[in-house]
Coordinates of C-alpha atoms in Angstrom, one line a residue:
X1 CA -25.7 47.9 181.3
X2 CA -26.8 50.0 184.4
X3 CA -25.5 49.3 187.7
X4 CA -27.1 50.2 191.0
X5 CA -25.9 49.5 194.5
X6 CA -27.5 50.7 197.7
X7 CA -25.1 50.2 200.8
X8 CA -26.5 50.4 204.5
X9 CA -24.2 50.7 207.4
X10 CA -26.8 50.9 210.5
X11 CA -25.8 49.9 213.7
X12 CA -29.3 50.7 214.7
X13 CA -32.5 51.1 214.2
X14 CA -32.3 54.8 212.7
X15 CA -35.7 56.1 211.6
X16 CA -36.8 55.4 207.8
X17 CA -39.1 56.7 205.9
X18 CA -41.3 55.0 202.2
X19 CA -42.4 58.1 199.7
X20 CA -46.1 57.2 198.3
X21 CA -46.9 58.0 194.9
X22 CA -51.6 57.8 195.3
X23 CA -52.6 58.2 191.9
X24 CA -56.9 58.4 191.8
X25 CA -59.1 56.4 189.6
X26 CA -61.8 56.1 192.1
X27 CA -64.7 58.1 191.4
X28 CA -65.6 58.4 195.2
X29 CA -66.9 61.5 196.6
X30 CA -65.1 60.5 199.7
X31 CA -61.7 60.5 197.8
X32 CA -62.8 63.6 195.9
X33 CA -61.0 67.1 196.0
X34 CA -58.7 68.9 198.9
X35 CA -60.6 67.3 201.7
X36 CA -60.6 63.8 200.5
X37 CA -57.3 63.7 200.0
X38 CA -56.4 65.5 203.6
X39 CA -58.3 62.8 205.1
X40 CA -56.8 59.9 203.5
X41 CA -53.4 61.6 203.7
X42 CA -54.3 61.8 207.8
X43 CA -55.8 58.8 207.9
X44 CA -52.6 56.5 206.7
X45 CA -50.9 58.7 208.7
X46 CA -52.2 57.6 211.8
X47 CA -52.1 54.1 210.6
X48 CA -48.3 54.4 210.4
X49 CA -48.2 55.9 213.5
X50 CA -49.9 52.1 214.8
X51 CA -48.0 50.0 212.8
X52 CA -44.7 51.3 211.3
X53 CA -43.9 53.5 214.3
X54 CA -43.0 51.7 216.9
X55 CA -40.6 49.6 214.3
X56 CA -38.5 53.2 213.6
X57 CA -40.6 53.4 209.9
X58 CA -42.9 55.8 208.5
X59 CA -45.1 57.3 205.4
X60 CA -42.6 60.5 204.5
X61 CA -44.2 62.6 201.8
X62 CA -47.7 61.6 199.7
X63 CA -47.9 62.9 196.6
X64 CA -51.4 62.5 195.0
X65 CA -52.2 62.6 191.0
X66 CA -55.8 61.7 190.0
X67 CA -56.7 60.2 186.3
X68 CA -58.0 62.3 183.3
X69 CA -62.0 61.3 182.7
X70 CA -60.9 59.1 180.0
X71 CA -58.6 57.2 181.9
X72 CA -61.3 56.9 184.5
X73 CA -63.8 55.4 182.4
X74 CA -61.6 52.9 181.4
X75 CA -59.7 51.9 184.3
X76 CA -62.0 52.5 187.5
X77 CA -63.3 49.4 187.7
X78 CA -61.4 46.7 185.8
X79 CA -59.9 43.2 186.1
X80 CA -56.7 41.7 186.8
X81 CA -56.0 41.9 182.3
X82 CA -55.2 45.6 183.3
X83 CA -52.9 45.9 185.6
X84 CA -50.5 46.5 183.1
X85 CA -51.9 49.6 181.8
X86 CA -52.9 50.7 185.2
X87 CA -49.3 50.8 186.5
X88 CA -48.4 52.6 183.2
X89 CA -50.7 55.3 183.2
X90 CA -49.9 55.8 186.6
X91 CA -46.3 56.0 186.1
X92 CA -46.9 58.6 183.2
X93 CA -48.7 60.9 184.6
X94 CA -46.6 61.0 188.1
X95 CA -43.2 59.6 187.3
X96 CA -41.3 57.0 188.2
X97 CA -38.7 57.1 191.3
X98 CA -38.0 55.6 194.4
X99 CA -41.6 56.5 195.5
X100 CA -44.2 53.8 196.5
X101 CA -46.8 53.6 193.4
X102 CA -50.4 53.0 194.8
X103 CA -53.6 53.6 192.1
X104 CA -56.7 53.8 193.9
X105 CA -59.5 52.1 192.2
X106 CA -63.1 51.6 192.8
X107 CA -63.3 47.3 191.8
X108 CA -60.9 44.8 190.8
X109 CA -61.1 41.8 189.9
X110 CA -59.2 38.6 189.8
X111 CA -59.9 35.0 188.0
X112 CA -58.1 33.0 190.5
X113 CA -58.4 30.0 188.3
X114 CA -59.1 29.0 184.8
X115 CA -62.6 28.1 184.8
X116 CA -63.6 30.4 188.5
X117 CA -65.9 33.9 187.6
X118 CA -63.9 37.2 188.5
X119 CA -63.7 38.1 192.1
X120 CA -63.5 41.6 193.8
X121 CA -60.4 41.8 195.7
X122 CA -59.8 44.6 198.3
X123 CA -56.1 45.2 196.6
X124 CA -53.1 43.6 194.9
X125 CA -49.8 43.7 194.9
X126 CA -46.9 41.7 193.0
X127 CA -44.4 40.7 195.8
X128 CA -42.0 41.6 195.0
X129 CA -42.4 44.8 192.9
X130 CA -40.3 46.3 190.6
X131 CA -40.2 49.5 192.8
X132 CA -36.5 51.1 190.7
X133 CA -37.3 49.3 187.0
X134 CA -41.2 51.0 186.8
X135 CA -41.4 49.9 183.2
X136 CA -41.5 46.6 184.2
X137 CA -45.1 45.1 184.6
X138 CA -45.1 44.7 188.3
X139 CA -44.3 48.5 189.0
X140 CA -47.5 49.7 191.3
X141 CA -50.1 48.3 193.6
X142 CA -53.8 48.6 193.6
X143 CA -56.2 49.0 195.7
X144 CA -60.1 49.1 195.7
X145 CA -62.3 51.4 197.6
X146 CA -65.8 49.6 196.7
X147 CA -65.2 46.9 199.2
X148 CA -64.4 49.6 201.7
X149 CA -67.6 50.1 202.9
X150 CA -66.7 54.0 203.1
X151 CA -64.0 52.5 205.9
X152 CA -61.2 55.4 205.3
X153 CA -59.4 53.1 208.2
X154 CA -59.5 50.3 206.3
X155 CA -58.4 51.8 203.1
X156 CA -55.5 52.9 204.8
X157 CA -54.4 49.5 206.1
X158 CA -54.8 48.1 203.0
X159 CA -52.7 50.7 200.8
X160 CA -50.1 49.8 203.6
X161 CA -50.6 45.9 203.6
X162 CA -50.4 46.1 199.8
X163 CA -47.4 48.2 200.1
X164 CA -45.6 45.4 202.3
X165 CA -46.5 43.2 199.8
X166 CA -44.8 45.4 196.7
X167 CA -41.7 45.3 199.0
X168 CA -41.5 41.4 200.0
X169 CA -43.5 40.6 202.7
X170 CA -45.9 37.5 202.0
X171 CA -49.6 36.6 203.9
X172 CA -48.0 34.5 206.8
X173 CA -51.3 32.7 206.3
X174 CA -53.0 32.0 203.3
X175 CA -56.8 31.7 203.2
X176 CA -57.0 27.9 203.1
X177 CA -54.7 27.9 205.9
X178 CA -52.4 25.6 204.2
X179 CA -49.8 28.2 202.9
X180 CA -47.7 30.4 205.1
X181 CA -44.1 32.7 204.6
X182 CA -40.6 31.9 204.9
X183 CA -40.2 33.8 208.5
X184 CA -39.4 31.8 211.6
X185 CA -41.4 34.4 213.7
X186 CA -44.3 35.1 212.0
X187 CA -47.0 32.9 213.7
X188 CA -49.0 30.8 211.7
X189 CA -53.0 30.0 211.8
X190 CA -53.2 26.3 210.1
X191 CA -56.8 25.0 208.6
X192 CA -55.9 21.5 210.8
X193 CA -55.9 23.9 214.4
X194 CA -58.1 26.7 213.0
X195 CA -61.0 25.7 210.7
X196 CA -63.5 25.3 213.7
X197 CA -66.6 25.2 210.7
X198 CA -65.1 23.0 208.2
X199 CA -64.9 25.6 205.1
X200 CA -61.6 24.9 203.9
X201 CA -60.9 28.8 205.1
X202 CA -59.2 30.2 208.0
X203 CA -60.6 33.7 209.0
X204 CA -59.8 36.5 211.2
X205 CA -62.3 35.4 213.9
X206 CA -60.8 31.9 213.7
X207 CA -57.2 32.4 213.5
X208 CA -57.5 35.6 216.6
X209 CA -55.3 33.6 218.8
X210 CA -52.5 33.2 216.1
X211 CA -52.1 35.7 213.4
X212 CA -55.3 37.7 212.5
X213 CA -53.6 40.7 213.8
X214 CA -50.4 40.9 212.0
X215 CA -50.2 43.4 209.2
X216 CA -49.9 40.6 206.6
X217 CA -52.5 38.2 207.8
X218 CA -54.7 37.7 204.8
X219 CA -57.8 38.9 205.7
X220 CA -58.5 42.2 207.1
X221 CA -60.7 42.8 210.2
X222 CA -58.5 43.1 212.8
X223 CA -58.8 46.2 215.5
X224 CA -56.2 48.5 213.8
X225 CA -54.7 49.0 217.3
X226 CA -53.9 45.7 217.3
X227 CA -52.1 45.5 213.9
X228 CA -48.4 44.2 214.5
X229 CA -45.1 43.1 212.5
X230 CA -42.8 41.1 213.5
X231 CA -38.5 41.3 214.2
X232 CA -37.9 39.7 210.7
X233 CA -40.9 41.1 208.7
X234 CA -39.5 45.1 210.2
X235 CA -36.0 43.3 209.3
X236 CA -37.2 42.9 205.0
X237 CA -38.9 46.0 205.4
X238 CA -36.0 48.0 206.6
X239 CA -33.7 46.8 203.7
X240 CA -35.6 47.8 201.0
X241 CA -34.4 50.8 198.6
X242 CA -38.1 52.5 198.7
X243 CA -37.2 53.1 202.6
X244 CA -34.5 55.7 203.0
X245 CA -33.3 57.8 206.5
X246 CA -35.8 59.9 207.6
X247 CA -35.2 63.7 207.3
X248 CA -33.9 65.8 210.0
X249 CA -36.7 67.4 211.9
X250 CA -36.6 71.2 211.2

């Protein structure tokens, strides 16, 4: 079989860069033509300015593809059954690589238990991905605009929060406040401290003075300003294939 092996000799911090693949399903006006696409390119570019930045990371090149009206009318607005043929059509119509795979939907929806009704998530994101075997099932992430609002600042945050999940990272707390990662300093916002109104969920209001602003908090809300990651979470980032060196400036 295939062999691949990716060796990393840093001493420091050296500036990397992830390549985004934005493949459109969404039948937004918003997203629509040359200026929707400058503005969401601008707008994640400012987030990463916020977030990645100061960690020595960064959104390299966006390449954008956008769905024939068949596959739009079939895959706009679908459940969690499709994410399959999502990620595929995506891949077939802009390749596969080591490039960041992100199809921008307008709902998805997610049975998170047997005998639960659907649910419209703002995004999703196997973590890990397969980000180098893209014919694997777990090859792209999605991410909803409907639930947006018409927030391009909150789309933005979330193509990069589902991104960090594709490549490892994990909520550091779950909604129920029970569940949090495997990092040592990632803080943690549990339902016993947090769950001032009894619901059985911990929410960015609640959990202010612990985690709501990390990147990977579950909830968004957060003043993007705020948005942080941590020493280990920039650590797992760092490592990951999708992230190479940064060009030289010209």
């Amino acid at each position: 079989c295939d062999a691949l092996a990716i060796v990393r000799t840093e001493t420091e911090p050296l500036p990397q860069v992830i390549d985004l693949n934005l493949w459109l399903v969404s039948a937004a006006p918003q997203l629509a033509g040359a200026a929707g696409r400058q503005l969401l390119e601008e707008t994640l570019r400012q987030s990463a300015r916020s977030i990645l930045e100061p960690h020595a990371l960064s959104i390299g090149t966006v390449n954008f593809g956008e769905a024939n009206a068949a596959q739009r009318t079939r895959l706009r607005r679908i459940p969690d059954a499709q994410y399959e043929e999502l990620c595929g059509a995506l891949k077939a119509d802009m390749g596969s690589g080591y490039k960041m795979n992100v199809a921008l939907v307008d709902e998805y929806r997610i049975q998170f238990t047997a005998d639960a009704t659907e649910e419209a998530v703002l995004g999703l994101a196997p973590q890990p991905g397969t980000a180098i075997i893209t014919e694997g099932r777990n090859s792209c992430a999605v991410v909803a605009w409907e639930l947006m609002d018409g927030d391009m600042q909150e789309l933005a945050a979330t193509i990069i929060h589902e991104s960090a999940h594709f490549l490892g990272l994990a909520h550091t707390t779950d909604e129920d406040g029970r569940g949090f990662d495997f990092l040592s300093d990632t803080p943690q916002c549990p339902a016993a401290t947090a769950d001032t109104d009894g619901d059985k969920t911990v929410d960015v209001v609640e959990c202010a003075a612990f985690d709501a602003t990390n990147l990977m908090f579950w909830q968004s809300g957060a003043q993007q300003a705020l948005v942080n990651l941590t020493a280990q979470q920039t650590w797992l980032l760092r490592r990951h294939p999708l992230f190479h060196p940064a060009p030289p400036a010209s």
